mmCIF file of C-alpha atoms in Angstrom:
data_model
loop_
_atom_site.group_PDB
_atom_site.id
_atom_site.type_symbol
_atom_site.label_atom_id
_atom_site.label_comp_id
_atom_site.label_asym_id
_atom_site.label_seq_id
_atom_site.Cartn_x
_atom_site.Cartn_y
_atom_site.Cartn_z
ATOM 1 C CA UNK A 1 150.532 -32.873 32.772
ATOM 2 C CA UNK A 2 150.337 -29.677 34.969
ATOM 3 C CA UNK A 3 152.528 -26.979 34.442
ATOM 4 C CA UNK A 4 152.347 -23.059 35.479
ATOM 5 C CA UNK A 5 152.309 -20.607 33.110
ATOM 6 C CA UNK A 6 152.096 -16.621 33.582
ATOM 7 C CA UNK A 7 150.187 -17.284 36.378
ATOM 8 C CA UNK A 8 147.812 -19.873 35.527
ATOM 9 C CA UNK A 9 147.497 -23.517 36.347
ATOM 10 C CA UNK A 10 147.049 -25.964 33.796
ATOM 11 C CA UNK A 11 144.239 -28.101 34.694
ATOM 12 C CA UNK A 12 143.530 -30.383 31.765
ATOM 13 C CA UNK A 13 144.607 -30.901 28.770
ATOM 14 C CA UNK A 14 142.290 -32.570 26.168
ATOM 15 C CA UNK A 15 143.678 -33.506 22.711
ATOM 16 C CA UNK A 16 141.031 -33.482 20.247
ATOM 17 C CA UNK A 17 141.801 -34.995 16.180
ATOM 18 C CA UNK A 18 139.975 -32.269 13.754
ATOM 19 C CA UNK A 19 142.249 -33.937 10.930
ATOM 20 C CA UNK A 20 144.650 -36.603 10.308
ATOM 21 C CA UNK A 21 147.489 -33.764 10.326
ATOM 22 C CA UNK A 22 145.935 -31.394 12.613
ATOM 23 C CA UNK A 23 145.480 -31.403 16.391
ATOM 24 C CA UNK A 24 144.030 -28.978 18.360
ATOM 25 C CA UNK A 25 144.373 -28.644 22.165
ATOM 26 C CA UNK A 26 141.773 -26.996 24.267
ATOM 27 C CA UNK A 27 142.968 -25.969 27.531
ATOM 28 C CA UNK A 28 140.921 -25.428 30.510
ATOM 29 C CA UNK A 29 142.115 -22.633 33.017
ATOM 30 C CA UNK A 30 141.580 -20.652 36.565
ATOM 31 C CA UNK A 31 142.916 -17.341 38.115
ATOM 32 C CA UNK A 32 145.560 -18.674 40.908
ATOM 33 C CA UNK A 33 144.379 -17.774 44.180
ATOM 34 C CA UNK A 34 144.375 -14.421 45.611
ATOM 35 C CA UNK A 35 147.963 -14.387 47.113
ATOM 36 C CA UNK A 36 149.811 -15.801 44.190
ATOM 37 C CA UNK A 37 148.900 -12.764 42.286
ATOM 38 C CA UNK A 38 151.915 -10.708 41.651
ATOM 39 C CA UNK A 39 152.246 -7.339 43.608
ATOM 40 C CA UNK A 40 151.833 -5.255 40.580
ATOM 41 C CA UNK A 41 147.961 -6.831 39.710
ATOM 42 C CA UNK A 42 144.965 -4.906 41.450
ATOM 43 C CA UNK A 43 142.304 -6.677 42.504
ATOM 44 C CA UNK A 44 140.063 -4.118 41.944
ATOM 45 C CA UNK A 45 140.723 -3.091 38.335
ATOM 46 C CA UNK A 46 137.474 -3.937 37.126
ATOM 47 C CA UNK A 47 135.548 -2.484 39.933
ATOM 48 C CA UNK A 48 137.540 0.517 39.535
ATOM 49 C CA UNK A 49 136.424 1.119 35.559
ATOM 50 C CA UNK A 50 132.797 0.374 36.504
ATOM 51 C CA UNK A 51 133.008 3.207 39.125
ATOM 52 C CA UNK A 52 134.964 5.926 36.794
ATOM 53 C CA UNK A 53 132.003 4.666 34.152
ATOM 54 C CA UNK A 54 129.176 5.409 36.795
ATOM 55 C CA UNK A 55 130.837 9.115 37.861
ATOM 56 C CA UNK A 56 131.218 9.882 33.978
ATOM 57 C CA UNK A 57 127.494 8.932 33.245
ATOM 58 C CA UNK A 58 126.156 10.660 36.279
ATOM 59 C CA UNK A 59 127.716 13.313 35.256
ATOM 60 C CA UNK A 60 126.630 13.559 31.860
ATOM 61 C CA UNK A 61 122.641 13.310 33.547
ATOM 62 C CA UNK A 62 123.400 16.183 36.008
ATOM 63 C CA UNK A 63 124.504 17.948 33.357
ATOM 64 C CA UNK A 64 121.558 17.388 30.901
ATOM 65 C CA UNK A 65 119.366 18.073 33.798
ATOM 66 C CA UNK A 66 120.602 21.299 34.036
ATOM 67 C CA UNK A 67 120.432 22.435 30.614
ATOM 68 C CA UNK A 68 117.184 21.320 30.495
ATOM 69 C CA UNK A 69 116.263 23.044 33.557
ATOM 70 C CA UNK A 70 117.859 26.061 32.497
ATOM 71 C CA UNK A 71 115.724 25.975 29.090
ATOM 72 C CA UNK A 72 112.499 25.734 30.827
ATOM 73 C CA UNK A 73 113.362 28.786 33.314
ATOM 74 C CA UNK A 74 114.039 30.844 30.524
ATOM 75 C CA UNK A 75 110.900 29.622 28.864
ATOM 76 C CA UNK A 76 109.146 30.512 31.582
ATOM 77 C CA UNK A 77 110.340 33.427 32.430
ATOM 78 C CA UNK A 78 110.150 34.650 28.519
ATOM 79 C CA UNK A 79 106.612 34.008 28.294
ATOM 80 C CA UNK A 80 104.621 32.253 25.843
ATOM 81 C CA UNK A 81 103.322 33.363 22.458
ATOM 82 C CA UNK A 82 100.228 31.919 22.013
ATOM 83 C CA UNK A 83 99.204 32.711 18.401
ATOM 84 C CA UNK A 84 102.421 30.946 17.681
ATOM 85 C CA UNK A 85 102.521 28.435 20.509
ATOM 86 C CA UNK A 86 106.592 28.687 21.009
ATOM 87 C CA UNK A 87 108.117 29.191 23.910
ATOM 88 C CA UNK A 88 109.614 33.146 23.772
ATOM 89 C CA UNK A 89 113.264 33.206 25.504
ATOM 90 C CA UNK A 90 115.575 35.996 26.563
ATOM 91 C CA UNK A 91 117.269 36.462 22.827
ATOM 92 C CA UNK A 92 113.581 36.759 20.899
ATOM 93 C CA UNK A 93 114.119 39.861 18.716
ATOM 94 C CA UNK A 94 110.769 41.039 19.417
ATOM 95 C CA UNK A 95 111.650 40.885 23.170
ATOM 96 C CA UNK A 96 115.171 42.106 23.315
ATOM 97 C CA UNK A 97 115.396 46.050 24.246
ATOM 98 C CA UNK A 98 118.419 46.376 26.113
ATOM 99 C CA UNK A 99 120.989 44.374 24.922
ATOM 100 C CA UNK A 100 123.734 44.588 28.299
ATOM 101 C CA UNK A 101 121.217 42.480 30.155
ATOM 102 C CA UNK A 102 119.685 40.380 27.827
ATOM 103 C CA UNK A 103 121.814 37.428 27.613
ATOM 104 C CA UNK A 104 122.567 37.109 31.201
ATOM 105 C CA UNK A 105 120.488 33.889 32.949
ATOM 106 C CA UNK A 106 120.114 36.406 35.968
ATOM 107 C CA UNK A 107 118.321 39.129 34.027
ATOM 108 C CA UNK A 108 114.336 39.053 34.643
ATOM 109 C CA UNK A 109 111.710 41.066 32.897
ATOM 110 C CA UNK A 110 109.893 42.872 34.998
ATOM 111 C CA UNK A 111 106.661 45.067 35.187
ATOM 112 C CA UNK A 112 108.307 48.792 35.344
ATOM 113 C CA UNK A 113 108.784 50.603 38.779
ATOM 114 C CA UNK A 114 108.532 54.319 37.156
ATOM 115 C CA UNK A 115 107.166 55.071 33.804
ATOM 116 C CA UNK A 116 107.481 58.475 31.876
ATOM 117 C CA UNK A 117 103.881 59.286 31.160
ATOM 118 C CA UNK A 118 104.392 62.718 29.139
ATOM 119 C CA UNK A 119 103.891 65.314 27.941
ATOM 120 C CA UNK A 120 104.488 65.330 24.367
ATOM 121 C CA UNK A 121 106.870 67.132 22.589
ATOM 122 C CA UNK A 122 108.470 67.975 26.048
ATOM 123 C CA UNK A 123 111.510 65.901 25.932
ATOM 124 C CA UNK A 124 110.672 62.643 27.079
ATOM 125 C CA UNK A 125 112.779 61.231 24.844
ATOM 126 C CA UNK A 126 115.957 63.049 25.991
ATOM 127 C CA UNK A 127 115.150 62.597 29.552
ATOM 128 C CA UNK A 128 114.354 58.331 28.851
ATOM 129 C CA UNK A 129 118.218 58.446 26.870
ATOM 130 C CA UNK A 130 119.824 60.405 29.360
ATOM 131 C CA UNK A 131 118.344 57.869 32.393
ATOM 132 C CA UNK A 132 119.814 54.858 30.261
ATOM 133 C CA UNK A 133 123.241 55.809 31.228
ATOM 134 C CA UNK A 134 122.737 55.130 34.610
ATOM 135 C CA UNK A 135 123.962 51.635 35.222
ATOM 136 C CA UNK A 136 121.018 51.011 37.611
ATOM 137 C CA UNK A 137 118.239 51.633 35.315
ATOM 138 C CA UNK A 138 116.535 49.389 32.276
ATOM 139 C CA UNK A 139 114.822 51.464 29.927
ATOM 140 C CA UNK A 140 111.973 50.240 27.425
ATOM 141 C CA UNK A 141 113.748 50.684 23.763
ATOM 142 C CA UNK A 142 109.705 52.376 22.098
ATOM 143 C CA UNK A 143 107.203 53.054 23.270
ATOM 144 C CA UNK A 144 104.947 50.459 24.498
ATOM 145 C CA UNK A 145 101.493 52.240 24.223
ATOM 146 C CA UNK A 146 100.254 49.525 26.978
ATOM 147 C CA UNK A 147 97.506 51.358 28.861
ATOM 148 C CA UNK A 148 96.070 53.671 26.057
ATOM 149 C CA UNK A 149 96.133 51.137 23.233
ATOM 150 C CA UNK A 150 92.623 48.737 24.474
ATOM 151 C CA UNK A 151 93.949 46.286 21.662
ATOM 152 C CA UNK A 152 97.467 45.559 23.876
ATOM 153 C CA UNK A 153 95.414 46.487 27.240
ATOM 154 C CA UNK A 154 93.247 43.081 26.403
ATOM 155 C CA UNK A 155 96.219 40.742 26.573
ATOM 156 C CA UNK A 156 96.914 41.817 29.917
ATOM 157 C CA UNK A 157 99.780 42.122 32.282
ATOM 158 C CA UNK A 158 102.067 39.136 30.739
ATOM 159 C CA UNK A 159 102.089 41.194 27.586
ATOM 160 C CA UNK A 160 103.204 44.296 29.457
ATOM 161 C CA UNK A 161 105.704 42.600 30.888
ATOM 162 C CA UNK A 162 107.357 40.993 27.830
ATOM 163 C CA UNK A 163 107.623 44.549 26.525
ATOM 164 C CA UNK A 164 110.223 45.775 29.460
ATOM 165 C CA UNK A 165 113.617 45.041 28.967
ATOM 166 C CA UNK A 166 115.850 42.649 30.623
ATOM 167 C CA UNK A 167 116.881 43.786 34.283
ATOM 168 C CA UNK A 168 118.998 42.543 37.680
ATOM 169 C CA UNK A 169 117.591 42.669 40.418
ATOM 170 C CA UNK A 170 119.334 45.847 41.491
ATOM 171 C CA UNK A 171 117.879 47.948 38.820
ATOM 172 C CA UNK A 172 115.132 50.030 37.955
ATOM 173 C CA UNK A 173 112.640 49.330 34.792
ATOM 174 C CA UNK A 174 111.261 52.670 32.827
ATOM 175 C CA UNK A 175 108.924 52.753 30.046
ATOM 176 C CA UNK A 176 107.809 55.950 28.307
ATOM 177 C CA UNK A 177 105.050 56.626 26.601
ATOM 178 C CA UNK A 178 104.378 60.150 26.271
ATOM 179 C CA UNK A 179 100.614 59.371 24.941
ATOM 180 C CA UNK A 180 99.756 58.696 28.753
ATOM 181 C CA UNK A 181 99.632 61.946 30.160
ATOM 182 C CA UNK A 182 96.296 62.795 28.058
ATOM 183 C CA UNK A 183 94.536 59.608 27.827
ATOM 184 C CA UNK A 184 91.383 59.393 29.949
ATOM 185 C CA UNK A 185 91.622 55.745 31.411
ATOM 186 C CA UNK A 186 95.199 55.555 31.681
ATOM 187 C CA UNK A 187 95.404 56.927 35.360
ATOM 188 C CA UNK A 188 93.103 54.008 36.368
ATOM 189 C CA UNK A 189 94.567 51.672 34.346
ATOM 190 C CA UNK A 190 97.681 52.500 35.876
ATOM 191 C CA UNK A 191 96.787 52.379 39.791
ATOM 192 C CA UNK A 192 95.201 48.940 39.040
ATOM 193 C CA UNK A 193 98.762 47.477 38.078
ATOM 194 C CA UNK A 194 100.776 49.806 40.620
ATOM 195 C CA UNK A 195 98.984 52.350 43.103
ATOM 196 C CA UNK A 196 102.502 52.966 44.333
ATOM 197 C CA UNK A 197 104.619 53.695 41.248
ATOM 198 C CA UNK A 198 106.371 56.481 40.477
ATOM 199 C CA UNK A 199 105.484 58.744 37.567
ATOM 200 C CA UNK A 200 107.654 61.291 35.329
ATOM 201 C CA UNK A 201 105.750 64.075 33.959
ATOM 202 C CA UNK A 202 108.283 66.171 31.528
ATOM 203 C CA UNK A 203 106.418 69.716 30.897
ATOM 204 C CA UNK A 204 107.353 72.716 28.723
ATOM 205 C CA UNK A 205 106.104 76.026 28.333
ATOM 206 C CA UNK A 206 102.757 75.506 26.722
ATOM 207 C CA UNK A 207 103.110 77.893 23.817
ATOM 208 C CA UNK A 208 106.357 76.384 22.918
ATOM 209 C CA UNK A 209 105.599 72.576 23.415
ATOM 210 C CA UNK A 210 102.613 73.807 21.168
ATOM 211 C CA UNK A 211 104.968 74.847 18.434
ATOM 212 C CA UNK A 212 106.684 71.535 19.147
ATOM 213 C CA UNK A 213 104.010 69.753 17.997
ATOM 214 C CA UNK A 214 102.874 71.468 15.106
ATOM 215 C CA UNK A 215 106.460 71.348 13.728
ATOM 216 C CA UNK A 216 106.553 67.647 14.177
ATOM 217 C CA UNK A 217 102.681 67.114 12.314
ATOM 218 C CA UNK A 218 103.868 69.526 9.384
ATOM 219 C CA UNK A 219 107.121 67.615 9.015
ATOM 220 C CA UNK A 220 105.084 64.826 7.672
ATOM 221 C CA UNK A 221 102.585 66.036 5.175
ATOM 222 C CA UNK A 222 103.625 67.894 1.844
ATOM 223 C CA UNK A 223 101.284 70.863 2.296
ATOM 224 C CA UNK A 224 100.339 72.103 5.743
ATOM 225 C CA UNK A 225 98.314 74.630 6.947
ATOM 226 C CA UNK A 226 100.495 77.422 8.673
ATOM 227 C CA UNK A 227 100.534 77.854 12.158
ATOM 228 C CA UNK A 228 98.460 80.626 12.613
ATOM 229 C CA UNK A 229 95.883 79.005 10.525
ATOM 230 C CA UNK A 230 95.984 76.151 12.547
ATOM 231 C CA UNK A 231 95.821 77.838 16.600
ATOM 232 C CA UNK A 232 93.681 80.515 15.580
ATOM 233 C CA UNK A 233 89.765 80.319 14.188
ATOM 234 C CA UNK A 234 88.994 82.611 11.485
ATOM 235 C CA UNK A 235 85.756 83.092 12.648
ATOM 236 C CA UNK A 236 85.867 83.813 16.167
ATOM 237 C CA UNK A 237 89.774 85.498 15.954
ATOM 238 C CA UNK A 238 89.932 83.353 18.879
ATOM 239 C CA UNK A 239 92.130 80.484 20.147
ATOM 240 C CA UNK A 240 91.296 77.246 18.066
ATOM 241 C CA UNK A 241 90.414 74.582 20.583
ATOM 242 C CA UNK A 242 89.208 72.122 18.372
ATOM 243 C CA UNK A 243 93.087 71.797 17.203
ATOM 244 C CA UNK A 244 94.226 68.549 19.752
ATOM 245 C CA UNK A 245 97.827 70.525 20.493
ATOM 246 C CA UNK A 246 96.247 73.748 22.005
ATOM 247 C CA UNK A 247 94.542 71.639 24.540
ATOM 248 C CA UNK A 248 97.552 69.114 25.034
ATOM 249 C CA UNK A 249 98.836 71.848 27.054
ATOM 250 C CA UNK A 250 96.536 72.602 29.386
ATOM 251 C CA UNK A 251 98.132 70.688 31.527
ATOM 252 C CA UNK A 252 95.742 71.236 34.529
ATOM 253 C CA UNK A 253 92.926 69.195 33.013
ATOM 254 C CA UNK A 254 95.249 66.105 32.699
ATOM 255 C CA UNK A 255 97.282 66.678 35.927
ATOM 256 C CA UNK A 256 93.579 66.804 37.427
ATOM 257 C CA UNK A 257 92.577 62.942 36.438
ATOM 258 C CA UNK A 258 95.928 61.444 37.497
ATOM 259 C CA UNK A 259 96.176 63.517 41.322
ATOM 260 C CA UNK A 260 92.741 61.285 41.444
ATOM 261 C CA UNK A 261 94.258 57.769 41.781
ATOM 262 C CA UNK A 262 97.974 58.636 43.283
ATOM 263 C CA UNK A 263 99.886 61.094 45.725
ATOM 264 C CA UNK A 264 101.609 64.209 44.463
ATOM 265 C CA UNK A 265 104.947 62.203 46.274
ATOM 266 C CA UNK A 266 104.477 59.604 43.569
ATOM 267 C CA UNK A 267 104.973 62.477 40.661
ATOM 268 C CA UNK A 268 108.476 64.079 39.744
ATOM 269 C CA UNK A 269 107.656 67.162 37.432
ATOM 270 C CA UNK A 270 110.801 67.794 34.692
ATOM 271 C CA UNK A 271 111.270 71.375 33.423
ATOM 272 C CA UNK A 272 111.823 70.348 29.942
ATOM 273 C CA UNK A 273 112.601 73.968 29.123
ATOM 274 C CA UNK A 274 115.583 73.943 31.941
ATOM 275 C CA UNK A 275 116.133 70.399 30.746
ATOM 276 C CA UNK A 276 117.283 72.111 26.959
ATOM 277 C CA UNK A 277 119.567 74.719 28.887
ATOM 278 C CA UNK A 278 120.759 72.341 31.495
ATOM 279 C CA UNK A 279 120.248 68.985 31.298
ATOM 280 C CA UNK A 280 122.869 67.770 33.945
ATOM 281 C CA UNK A 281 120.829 69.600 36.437
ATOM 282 C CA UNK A 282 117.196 67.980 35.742
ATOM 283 C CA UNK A 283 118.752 64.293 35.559
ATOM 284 C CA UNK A 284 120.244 64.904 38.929
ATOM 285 C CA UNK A 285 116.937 65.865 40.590
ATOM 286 C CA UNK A 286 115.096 62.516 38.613
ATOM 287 C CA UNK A 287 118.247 60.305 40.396
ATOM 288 C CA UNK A 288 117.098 61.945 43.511
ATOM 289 C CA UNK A 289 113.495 61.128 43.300
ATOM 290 C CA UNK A 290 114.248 57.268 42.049
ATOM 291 C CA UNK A 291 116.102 56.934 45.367
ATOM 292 C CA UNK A 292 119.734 56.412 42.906
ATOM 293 C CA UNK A 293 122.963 56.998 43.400
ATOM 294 C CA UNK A 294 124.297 60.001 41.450
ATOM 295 C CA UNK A 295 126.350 58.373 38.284
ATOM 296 C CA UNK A 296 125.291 60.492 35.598
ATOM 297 C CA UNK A 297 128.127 63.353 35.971
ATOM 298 C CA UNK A 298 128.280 67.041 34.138
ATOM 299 C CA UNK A 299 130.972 66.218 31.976
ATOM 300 C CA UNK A 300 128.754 63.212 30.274
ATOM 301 C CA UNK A 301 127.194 66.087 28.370
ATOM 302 C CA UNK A 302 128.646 68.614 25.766
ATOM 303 C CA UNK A 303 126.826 71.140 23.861
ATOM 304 C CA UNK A 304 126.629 70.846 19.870
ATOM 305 C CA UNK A 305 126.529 74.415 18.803
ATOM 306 C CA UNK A 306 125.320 72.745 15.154
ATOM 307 C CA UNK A 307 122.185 71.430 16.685
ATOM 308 C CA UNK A 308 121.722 73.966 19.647
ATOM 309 C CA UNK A 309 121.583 71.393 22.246
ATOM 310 C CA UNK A 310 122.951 69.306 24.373
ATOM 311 C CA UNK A 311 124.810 65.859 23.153
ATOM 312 C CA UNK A 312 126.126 63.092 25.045
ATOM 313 C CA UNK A 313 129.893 61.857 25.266
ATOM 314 C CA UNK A 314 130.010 58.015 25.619
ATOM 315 C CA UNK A 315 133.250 56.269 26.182
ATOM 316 C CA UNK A 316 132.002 52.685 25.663
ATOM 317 C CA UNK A 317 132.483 49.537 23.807
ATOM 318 C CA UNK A 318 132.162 51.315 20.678
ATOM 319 C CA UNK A 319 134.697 54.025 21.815
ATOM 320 C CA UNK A 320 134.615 57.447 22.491
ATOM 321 C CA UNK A 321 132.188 58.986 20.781
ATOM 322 C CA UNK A 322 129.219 62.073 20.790
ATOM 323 C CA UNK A 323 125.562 60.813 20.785
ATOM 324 C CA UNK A 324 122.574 63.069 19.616
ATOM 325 C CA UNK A 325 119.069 62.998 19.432
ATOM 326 C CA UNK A 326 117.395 61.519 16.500
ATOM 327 C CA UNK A 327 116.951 64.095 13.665
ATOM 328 C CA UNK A 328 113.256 64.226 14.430
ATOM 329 C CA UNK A 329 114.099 66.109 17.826
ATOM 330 C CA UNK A 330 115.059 69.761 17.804
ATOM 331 C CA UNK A 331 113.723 70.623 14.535
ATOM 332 C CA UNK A 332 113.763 74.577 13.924
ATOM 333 C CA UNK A 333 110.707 76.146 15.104
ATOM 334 C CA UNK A 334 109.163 78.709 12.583
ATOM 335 C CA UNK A 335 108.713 82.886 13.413
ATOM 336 C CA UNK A 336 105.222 83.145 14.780
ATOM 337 C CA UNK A 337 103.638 86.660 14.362
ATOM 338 C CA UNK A 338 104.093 88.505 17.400
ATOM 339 C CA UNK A 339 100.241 88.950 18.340
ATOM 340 C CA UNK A 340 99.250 85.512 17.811
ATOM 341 C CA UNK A 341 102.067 84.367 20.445
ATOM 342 C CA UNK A 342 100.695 87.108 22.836
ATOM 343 C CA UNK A 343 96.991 85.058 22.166
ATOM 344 C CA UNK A 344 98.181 82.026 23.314
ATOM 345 C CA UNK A 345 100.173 82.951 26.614
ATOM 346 C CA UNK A 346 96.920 84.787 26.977
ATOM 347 C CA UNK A 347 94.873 82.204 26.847
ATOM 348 C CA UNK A 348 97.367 79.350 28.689
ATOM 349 C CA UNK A 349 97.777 82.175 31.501
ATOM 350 C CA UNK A 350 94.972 81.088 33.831
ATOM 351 C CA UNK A 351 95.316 77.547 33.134
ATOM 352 C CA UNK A 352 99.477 77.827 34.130
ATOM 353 C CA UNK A 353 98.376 79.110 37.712
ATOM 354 C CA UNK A 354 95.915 75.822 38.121
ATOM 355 C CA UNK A 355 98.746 73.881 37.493
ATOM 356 C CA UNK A 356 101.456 75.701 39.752
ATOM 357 C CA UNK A 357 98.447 75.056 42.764
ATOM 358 C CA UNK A 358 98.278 70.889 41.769
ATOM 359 C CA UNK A 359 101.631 70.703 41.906
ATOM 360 C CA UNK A 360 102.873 73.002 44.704
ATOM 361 C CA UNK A 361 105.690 74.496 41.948
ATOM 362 C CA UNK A 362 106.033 77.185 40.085
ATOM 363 C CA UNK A 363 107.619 77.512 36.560
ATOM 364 C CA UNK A 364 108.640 80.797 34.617
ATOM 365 C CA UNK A 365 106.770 81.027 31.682
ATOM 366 C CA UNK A 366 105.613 83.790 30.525
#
């Protein structure tokens, strides 16, 4: 018997006895042909879920490809620590120093175009925090200590590197390290990684950078000599040269070694004494010489009668606010006697005209 039912054409019947009460019948069946379908049946249903299937698992391997490729660029690009043998990505602690850039998968590290070689107790430090509010510049967050340090010079280039912070394309990377200026193989050192880069040398008048310096040693031991005892010999009544601050500001000497390996063009001099009176003014001439627009206006900077300098005024994710140095910086300078500090411009006198002639500038210090 033949019969049609939802579509289906009964082709045999076989009657098979599992039990005297039971019977079961197994029926054998085909799809009708392809016209007797009704109009609401696709052909192509099947078909159709195999392709959505494919596009969803393609997708899914794009996808993990990209990840992964993503991964390994940042690996890359992060470097490798050996002693640990991990791969060291963009958000590594010990590699993070500017935090706006660091997440980004544009941001590069990149050996610095300009570094802040000195001098000491000048105001490198206010010069590297005012420079970080220009949107087109990456600063270092410490001082690396690259080229004077022979323990980090040995690991080379790739180690610099990692120490710079995260940086578009569009910006500028600066690294300070004050300990530069004074160093004998830094200059070298330097021209063999950049003969073109551009340096910042932040100067003060000598007697008064020299003061600078002995404040910051005495701030850290209990019982110091005094100042006098320290600039002056006992024996000889005569300036004490032995003392590593006194000669830190002959400036000459130093100036000498680096005018050996790069151009005077190359060198932007900072009057870190005009720098304390006016700091709006300096930053605009250190734009100038890194080829930046002007973005660092006056009114960024207010003047903290407290301290006796100048603050910053930051409206920023934090809110408006008033940034300051670090305690550490303008620390009140103690009365000198009035015939040592007539010693020391003295003796700094002949040594300031040297280095007016290497540097085609004159300063007013007296």
């Amino acid at each position: 018997m033949t019969n049609k039912i939802l579509g289906f054409t009964w082709m045999k019947g076989l009657i098979k006895e599992v039990a005297p009460e039971k019977k079961v019948m197994t029926v054998y069946y085909k799809p009708l042909p392809q016209d007797d379908l009704p109009p609401s049946a696709s052909p192509n249903t099947t078909s159709c879920c195999l392709r959505v299937s494919r596009f969803r698992v393609l997708t899914f391997v794009v996808v993990a490809a990209l990840a992964i490729l993503f991964v390994t660029l940042s690996c890359l690009n992060g470097g490798w620590d050996l002693q640990g043998k991990v791969c060291l990505t963009p958000t590594d602690s010990i590699l993070v120093h500017n935090d706006v850039t660091t997440h980004s998968p544009l941001a590069r590290q990149v050996l610095p175009h300009c570094i802040i070689i000195g001098v000491r107790k000048a105001g490198t430090r206010a010069v590297l925090q005012y420079l970080q509010l220009h949107p087109d510049i990456a600063v270092a967050g410490y001082e690396v200590h690259f080229f004077d340090d022979n323990v980090n010079y040995s690991q080379g280039l790739n180690f610099y590197r990692r120490q710079m912070p995260y940086s578009f394309k569009h910006q500028l990377t600066i690294e300070k390290t004050p300990a530069y200026f004074h160093t004998l193989k830094v200059p070298e050192r330097v021209a063999k990684m950049n003969s073109s880069i551009k340096l910042i040398i932040v100067v003060r008048e000598p007697v008064q950078r020299l003061i600078s310096s002995y404040v910051q040693l005495a701030s850290k031991r209990d019982h110091f000599p005094t100042f006098e005892e320290k600039v002056i010999d006992p024996d000889t009544d005569e300036v004490n040269e032995t003392f590593k601050p006194v000669k830190r500001s002959l400036y000459y000497i130093f100036m000498n070694r680096w005018l050996k390996h790069f151009n005077l063009d190359q060198f932007h001099i900072v009057d870190g004494d005009g720098l304390i009176k006016n700091p709006f003014r300096e930053i605009y001439k250190v734009e100038t010489f890194l080829g930046l627009e002007h973005k660092i206006s006056k009114d960024t900077f207010t003047f903290n009668r407290t301290k006796g300098f100048y603050c910053l005024k930051l409206d920023d994710e934090l809110g408006k606010r008033t940034k300051c140095l670090s305690k550490s910086k303008g620390r009140k300078h103690p009365s000198v006697e009035p015939e040592v500090l007539l010693k020391l411009r003295s003796y700094y006198r002949s040594a300031n005209d040297l280095f007016f002639q290497q540097v085609h500038r004159k300063f007013k210090w007296s």
